[in-house]
Coordinates of N, CA, C and O in Angstrom, one line a residue:
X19 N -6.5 -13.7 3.0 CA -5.3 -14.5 3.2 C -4.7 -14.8 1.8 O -5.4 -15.1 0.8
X20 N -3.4 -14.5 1.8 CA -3.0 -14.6 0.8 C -1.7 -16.0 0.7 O -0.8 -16.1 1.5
X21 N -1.8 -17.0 -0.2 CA -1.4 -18.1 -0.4 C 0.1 -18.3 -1.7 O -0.1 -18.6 -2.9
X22 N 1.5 -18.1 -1.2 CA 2.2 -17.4 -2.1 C 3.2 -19.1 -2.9 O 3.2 -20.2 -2.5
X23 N 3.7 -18.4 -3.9 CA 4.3 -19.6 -4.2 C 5.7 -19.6 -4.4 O 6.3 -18.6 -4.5
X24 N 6.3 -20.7 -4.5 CA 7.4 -20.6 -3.8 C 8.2 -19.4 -4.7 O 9.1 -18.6 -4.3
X25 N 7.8 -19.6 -6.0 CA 8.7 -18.4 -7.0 C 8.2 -17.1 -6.8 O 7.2 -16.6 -7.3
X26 N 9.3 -16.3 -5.7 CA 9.6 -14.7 -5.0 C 9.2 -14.3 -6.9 O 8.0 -14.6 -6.7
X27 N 9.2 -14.0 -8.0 CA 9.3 -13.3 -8.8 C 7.6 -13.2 -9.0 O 7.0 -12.2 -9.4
X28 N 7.1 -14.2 -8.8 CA 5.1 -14.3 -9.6 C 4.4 -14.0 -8.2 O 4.2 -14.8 -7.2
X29 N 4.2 -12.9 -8.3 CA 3.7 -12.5 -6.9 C 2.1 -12.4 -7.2 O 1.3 -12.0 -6.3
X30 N 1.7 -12.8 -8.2 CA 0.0 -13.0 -8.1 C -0.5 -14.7 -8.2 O -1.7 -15.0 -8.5
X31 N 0.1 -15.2 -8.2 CA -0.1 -17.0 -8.0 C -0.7 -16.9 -6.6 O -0.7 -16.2 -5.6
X32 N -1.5 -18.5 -7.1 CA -2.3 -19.4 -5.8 C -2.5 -17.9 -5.0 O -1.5 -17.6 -4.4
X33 N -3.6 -17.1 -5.1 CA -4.7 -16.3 -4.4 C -5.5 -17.5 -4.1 O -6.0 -18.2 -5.0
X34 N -5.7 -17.9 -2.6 CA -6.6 -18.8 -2.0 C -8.0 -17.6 -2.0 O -9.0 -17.8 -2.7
X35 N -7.8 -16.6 -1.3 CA -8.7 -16.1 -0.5 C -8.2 -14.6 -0.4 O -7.0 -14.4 -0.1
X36 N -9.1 -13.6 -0.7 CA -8.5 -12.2 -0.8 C -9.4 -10.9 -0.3 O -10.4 -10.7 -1.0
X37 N -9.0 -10.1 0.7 CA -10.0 -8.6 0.9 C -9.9 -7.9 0.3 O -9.1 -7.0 0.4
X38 N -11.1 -8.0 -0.9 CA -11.2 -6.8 -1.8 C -12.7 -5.5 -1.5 O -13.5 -5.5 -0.5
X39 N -12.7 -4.9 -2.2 CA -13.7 -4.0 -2.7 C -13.6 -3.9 -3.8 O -12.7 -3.2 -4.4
X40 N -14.9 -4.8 -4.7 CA -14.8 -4.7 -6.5 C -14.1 -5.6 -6.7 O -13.7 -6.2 -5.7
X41 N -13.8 -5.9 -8.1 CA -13.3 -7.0 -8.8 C -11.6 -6.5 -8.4 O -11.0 -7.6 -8.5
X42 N -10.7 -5.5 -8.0 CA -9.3 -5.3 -7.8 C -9.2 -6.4 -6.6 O -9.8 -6.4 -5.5
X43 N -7.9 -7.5 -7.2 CA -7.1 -8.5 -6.1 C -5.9 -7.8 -5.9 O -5.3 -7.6 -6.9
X44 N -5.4 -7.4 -4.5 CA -4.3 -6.9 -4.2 C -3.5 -8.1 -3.4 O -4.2 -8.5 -2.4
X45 N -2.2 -8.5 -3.7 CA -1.4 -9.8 -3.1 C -0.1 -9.3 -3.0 O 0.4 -8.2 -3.5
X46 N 0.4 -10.1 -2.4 CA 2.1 -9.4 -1.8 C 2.6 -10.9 -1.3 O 2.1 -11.6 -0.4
X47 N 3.7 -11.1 -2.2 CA 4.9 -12.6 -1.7 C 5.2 -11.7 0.0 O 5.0 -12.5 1.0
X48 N 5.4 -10.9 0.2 CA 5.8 -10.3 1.6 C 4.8 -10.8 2.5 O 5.3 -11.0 3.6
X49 N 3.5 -11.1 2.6 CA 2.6 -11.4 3.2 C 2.5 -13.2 3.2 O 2.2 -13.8 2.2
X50 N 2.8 -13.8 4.2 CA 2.1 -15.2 4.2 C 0.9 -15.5 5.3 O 1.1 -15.0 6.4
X51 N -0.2 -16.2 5.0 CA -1.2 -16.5 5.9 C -1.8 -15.1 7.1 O -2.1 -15.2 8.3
X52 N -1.7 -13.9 6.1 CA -2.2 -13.1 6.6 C -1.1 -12.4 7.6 O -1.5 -11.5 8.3
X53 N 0.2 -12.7 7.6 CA 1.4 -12.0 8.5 C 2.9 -11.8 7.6 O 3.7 -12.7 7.1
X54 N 2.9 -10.3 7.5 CA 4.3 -9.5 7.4 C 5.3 -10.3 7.8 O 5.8 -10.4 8.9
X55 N 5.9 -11.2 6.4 CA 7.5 -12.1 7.0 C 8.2 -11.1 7.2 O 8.0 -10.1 6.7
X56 N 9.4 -11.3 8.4 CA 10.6 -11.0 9.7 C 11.0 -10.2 8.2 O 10.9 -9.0 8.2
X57 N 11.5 -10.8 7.4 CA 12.5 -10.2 6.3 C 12.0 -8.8 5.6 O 12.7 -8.0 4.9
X58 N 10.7 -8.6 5.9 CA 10.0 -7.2 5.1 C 9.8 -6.4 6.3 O 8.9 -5.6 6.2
X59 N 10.6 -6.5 7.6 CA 10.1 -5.5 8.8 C 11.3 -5.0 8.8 O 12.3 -5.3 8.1
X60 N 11.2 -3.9 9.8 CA 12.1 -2.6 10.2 C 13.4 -2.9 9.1 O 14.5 -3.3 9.4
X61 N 13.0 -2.7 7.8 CA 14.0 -2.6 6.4 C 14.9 -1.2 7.0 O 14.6 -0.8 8.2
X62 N 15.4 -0.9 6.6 CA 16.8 0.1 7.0 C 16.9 0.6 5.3 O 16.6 -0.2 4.4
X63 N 17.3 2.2 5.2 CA 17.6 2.8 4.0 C 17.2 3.8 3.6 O 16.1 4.1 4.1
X64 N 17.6 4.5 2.9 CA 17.3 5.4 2.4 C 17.2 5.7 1.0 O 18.1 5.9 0.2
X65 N 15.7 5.5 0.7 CA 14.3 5.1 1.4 C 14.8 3.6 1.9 O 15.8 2.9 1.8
X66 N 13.4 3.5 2.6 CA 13.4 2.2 2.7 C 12.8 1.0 1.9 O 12.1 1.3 1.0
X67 N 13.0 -0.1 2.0 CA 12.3 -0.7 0.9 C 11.1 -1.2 0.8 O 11.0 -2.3 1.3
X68 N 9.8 -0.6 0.1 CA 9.1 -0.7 0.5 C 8.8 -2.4 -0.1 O 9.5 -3.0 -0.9
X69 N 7.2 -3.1 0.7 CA 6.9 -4.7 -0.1 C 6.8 -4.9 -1.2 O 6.2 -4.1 -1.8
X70 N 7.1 -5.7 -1.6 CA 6.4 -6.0 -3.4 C 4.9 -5.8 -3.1 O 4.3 -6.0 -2.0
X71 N 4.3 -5.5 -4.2 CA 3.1 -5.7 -4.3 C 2.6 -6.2 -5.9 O 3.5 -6.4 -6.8
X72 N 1.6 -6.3 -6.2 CA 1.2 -7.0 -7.4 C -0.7 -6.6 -7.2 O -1.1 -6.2 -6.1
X73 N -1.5 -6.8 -8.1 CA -2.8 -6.5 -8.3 C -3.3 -7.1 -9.9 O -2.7 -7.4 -10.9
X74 N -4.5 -7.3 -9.5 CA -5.3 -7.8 -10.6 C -6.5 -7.5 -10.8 O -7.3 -7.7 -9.8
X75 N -7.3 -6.9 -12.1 CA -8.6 -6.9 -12.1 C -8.6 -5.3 -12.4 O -9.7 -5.4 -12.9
X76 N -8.4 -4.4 -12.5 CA -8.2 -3.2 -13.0 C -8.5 -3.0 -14.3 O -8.0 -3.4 -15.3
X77 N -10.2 -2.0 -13.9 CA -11.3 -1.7 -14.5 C -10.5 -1.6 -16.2 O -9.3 -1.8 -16.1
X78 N -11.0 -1.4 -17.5 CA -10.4 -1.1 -18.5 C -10.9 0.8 -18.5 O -10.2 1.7 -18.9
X79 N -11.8 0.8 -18.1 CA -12.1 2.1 -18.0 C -11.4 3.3 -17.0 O -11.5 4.5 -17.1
X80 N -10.7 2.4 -15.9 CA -9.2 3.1 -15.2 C -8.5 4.2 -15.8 O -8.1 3.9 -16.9
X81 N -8.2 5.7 -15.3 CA -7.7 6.5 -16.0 C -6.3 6.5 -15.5 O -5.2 6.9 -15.9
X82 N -6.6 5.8 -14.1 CA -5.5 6.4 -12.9 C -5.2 5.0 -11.6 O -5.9 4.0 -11.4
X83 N -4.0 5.3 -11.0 CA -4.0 4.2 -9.7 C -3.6 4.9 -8.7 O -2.8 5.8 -9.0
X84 N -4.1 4.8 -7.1 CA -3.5 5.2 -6.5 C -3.2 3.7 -5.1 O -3.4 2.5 -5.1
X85 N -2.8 4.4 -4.4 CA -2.2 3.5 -3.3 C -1.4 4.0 -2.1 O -0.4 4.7 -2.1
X86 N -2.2 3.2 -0.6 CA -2.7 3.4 0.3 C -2.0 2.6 1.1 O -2.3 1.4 0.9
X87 N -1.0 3.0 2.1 CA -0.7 1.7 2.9 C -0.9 2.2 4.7 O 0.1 2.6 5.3
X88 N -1.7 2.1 5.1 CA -2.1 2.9 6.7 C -2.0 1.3 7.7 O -2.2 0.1 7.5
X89 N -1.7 2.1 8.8 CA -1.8 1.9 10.1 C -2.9 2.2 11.4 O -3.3 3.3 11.3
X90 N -3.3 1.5 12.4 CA -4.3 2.8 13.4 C -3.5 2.6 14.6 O -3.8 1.5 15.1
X91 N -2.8 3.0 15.1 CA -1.7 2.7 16.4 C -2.7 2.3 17.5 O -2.6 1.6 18.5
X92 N -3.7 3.2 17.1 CA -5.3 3.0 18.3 C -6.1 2.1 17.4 O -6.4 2.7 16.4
X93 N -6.6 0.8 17.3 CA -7.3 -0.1 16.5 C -8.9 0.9 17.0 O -9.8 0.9 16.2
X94 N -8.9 1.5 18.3 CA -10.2 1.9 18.7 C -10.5 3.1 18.2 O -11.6 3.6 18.5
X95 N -9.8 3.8 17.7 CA -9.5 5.2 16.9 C -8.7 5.0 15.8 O -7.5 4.6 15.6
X96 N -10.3 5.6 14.7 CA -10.4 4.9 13.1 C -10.2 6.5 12.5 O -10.1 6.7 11.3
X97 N -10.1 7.3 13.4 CA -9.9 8.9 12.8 C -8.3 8.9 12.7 O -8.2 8.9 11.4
X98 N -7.5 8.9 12.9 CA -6.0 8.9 12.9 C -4.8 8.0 12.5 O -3.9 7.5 13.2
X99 N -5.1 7.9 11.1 CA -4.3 6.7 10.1 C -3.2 6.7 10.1 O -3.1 7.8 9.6
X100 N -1.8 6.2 10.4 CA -0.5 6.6 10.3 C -0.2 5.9 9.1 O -0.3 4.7 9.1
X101 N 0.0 6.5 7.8 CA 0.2 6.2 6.3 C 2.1 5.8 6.1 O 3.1 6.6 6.2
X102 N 2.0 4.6 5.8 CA 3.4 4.0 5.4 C 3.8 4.0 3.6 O 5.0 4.1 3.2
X103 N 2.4 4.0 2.8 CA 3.0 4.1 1.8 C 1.6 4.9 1.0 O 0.5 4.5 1.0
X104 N 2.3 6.5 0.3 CA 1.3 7.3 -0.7 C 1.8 7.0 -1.9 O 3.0 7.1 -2.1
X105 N 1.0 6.6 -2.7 CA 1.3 6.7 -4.1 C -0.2 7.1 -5.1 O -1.4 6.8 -4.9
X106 N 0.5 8.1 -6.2 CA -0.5 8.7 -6.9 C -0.3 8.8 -8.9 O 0.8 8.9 -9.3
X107 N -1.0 8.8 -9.5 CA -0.8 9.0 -10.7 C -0.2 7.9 -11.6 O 0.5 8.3 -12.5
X108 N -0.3 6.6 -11.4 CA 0.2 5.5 -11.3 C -0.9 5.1 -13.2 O -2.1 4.9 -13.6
X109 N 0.2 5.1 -13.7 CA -0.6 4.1 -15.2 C -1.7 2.9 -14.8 O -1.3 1.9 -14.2
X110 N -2.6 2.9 -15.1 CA -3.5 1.8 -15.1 C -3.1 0.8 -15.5 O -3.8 -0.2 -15.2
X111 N -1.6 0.8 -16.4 CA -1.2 -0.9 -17.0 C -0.6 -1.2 -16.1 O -0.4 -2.5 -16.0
X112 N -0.2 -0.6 -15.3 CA 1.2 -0.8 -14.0 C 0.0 -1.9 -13.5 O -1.2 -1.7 -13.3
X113 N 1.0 -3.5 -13.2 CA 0.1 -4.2 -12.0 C 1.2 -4.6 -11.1 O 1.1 -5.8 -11.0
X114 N 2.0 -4.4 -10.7 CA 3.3 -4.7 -9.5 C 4.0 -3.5 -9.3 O 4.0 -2.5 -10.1
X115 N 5.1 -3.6 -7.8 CA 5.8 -2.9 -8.1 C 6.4 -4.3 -7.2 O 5.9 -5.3 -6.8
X116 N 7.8 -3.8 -7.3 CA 8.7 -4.8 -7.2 C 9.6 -4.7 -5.3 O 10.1 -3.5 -5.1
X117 N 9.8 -5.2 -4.6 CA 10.1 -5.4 -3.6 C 11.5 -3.9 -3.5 O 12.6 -4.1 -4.0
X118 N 11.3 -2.8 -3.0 CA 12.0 -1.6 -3.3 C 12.1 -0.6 -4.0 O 13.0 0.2 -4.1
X119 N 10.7 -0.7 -4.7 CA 10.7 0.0 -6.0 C 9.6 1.0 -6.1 O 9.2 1.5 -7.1
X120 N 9.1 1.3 -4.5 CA 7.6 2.1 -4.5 C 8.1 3.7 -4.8 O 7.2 4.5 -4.8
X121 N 9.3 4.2 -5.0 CA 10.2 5.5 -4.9 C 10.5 5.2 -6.6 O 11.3 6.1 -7.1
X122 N 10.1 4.3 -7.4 CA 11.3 4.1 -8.6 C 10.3 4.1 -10.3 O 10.8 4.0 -11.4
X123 N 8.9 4.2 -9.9 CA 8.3 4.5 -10.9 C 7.9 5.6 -11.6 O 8.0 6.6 -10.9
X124 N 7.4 5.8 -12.8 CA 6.5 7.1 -13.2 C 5.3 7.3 -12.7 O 4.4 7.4 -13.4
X125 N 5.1 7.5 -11.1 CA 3.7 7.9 -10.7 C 4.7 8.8 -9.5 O 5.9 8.9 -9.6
X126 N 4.0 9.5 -8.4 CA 4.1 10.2 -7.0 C 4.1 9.6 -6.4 O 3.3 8.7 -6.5
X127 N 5.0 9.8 -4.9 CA 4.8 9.3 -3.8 C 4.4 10.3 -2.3 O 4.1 11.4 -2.7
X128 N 4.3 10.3 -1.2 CA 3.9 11.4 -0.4 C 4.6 11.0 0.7 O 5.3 9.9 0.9
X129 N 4.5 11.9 1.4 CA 5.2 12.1 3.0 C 5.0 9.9 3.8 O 4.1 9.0 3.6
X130 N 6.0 10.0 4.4 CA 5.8 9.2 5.1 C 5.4 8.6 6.7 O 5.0 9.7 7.3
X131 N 5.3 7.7 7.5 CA 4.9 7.8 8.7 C 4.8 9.0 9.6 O 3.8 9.4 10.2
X132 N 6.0 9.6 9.7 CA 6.4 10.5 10.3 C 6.3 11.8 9.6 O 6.8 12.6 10.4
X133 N 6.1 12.2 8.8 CA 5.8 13.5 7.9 C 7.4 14.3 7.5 O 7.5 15.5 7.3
X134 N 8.4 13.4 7.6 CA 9.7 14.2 7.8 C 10.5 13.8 6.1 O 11.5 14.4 5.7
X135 N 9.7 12.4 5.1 CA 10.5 12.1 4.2 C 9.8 11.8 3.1 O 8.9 11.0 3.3
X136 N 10.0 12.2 2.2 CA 8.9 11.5 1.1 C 9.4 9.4 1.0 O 10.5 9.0 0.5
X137 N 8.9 9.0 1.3 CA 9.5 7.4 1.3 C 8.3 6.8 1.7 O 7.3 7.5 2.0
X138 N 8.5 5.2 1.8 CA 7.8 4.5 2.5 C 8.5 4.1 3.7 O 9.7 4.2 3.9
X139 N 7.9 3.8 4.4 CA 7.6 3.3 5.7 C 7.8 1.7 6.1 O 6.7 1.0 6.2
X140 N 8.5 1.3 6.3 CA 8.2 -0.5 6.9 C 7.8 -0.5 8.6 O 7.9 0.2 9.6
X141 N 7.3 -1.6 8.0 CA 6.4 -1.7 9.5 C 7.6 -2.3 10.5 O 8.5 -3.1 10.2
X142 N 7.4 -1.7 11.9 CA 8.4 -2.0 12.4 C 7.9 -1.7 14.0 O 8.3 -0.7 14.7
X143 N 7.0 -2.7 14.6 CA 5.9 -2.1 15.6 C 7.2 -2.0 16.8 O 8.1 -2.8 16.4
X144 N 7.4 -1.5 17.8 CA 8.5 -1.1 19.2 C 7.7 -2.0 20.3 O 8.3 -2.4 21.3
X145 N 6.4 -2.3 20.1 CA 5.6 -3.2 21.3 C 5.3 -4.4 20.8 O 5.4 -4.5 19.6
X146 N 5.0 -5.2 21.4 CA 4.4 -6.7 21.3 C 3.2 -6.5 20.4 O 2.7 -5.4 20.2
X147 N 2.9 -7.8 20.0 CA 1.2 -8.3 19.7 C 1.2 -8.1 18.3 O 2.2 -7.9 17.6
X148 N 0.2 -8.2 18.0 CA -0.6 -8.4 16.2 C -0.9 -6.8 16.1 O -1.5 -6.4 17.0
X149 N -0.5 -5.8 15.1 CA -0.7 -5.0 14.7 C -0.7 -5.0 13.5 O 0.2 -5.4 12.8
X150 N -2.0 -4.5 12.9 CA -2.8 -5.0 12.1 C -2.7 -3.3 10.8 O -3.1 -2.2 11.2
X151 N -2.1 -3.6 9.3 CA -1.7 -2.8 8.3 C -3.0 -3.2 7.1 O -3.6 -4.2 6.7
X152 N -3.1 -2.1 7.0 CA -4.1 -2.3 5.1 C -3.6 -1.6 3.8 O -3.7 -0.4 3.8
X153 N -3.1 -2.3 2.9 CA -3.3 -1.5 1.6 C -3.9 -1.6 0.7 O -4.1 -2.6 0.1
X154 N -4.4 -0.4 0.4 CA -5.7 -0.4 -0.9 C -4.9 0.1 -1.9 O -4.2 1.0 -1.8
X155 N -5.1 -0.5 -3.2 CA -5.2 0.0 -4.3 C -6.9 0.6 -5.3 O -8.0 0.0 -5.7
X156 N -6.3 1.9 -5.4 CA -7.7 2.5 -5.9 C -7.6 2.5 -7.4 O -6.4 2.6 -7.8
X157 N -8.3 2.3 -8.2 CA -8.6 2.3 -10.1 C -9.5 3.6 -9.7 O -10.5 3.6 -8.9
X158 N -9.0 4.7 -10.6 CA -9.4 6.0 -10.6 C -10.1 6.6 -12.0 O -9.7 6.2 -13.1
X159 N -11.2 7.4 -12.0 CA -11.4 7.6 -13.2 C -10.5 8.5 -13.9 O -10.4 8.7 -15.1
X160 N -9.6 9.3 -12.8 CA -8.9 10.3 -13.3 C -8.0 10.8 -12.1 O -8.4 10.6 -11.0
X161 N -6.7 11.3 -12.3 CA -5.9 11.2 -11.1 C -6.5 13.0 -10.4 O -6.8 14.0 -11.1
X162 N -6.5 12.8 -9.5 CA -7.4 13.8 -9.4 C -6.4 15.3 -9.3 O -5.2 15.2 -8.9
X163 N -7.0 16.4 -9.7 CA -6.3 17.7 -10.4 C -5.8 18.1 -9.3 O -4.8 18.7 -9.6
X164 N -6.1 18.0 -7.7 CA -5.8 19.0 -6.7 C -4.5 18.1 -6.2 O -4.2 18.4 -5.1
X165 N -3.8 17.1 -6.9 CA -2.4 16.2 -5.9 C -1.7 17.0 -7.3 O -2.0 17.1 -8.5
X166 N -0.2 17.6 -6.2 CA 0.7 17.8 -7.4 C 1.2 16.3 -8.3 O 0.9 15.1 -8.2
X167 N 2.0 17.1 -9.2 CA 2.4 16.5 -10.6 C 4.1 16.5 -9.9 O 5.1 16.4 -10.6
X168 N 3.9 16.7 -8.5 CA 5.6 15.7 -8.2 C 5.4 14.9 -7.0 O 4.3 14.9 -6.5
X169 N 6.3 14.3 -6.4 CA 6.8 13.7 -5.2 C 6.9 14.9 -4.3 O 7.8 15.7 -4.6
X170 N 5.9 15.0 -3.1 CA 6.0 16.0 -1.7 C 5.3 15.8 -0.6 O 4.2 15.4 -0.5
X171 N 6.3 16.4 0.5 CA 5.9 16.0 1.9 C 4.2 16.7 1.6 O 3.3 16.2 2.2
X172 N 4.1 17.4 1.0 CA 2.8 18.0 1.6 C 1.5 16.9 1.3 O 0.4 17.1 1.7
X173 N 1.7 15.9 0.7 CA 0.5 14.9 0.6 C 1.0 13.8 1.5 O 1.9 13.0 1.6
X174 N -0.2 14.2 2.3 CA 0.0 13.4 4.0 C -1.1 12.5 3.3 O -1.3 12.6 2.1
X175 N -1.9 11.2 4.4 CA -3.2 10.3 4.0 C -4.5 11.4 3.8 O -5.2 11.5 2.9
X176 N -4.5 12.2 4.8 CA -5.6 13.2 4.9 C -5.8 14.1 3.1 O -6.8 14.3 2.3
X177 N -4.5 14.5 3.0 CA -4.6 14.9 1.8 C -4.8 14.0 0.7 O -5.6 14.4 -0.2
X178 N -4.3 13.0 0.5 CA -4.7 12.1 -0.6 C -5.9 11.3 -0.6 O -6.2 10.8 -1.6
X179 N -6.8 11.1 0.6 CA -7.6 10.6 0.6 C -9.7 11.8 0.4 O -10.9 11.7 0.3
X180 N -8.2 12.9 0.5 CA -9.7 14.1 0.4 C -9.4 14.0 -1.2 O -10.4 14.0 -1.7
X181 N -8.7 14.0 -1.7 CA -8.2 14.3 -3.2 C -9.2 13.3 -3.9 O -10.0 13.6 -4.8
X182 N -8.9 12.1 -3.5 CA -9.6 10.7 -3.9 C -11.3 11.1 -4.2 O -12.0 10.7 -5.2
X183 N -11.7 11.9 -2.9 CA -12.9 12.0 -2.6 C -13.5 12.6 -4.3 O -14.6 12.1 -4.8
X184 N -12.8 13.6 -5.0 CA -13.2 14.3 -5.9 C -13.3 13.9 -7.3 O -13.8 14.7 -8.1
X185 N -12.7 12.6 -7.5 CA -13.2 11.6 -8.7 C -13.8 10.3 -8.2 O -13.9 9.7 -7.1
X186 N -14.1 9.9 -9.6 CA -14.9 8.6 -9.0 C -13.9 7.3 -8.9 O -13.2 6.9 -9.9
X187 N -14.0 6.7 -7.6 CA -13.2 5.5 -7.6 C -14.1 4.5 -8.3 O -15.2 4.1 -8.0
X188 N -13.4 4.1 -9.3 CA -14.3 2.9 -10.1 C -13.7 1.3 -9.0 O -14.6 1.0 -8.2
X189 N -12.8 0.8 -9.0 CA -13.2 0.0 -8.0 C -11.4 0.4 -7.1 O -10.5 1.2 -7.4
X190 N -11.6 -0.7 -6.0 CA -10.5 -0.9 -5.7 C -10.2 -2.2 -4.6 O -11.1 -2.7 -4.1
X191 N -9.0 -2.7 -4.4 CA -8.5 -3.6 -3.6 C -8.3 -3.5 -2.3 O -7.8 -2.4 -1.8
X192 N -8.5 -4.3 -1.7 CA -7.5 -4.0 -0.2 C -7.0 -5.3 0.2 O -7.6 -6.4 0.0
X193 N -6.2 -5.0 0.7 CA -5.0 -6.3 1.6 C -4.4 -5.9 2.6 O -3.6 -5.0 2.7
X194 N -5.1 -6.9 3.9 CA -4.9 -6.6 5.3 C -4.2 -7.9 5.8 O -4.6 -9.0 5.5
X195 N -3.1 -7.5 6.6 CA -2.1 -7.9 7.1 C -1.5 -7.3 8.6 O -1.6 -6.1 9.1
X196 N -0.9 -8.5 9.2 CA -0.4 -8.0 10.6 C 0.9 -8.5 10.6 O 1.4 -9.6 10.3
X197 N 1.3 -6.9 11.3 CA 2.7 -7.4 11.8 C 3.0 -7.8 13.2 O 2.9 -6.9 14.1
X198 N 3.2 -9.2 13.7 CA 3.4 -9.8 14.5 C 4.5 -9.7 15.1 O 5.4 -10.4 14.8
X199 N 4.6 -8.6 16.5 CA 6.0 -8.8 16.7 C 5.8 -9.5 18.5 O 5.0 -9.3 19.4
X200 N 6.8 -10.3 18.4 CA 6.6 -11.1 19.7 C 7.4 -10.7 21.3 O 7.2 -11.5 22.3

């Protein structure tokens, strides 16, 4: 659960409580009490805009960052991730990206939900109930050699996550969240 404060600009303030792996805190002003605010759903654009995010704790020994934003449409089927946000090759000093800005840095981005755009994805469930998002941020020893050196549909989750497999993740974050649609 992530505990935000009222200033939209300090997106790593008052962390009450946080889902990590390793010393990496990943937090988002877009998330309150563990639920996706109305204002960060079905964004419109081209791209779209993806959440702010922010992070902390990012090994010194970090070569690389990557970042993970999935879905399971089936919570009971853990084989078939629908990925809203790929990002790869990301500076180790980088600790935020800014509410629209996941398309606007010096790292890569990958195919989106639907495999048709390189962009992010806002969550934007068409059914009722709590559906439930995670993003990890990975601290990498090295960005790994087999992801191209641009922005392309061909890095789906499958592919960035086999990629992952081939350096060592020194630590990483996760932050889970639901989008609540009623």
């Amino acid at each position: 659960m992530i505990h935000c404060s009222d200033d939209a600009e300090d997106v790593t303030d008052d962390i009450i409580d946080d889902s990590t792996n390793g010393d990496l805190v990943v937090s988002s002003i877009a998330i309150v009490n563990g639920e996706l605010l109305d204002a960060f759903k079905c964004e419109q654009g081209d791209p779209e805009a993806s959440i702010p995010l922010a992070w902390t704790g990012v090994p010194s020994n970090a070569g690389s960052l990557a970042i993970t934003m999935i879905h399971y449409a089936n919570p009971d089927d853990q084989t078939k991730a629908s990925s809203y946000l790929l990002l790869w090759d990301i500076d180790p000093s980088v600790t935020n990206i800014a509410h629209g800005a996941a398309d606007d840095g010096d790292w890569f981005m990958g195919s989106d939900k639907d495999g048709v755009a390189i962009s992010y994805t806002s969550p934007c469930s068409p059914s009722s109930g709590s559906h439930e998002y995670e993003i990890t941020v990975y601290a990498l020893s090295e960005t790994p050699s087999s992801l191209p050196s641009e922005s392309t549909l061909a890095v789906d989750y499958s592919t960035l996550t086999t990629a992952l497999s081939t350096v060592d993740v020194i630590s990483s974050g996760t932050l889970t969240f639901n989008d609540v649609t009623e």
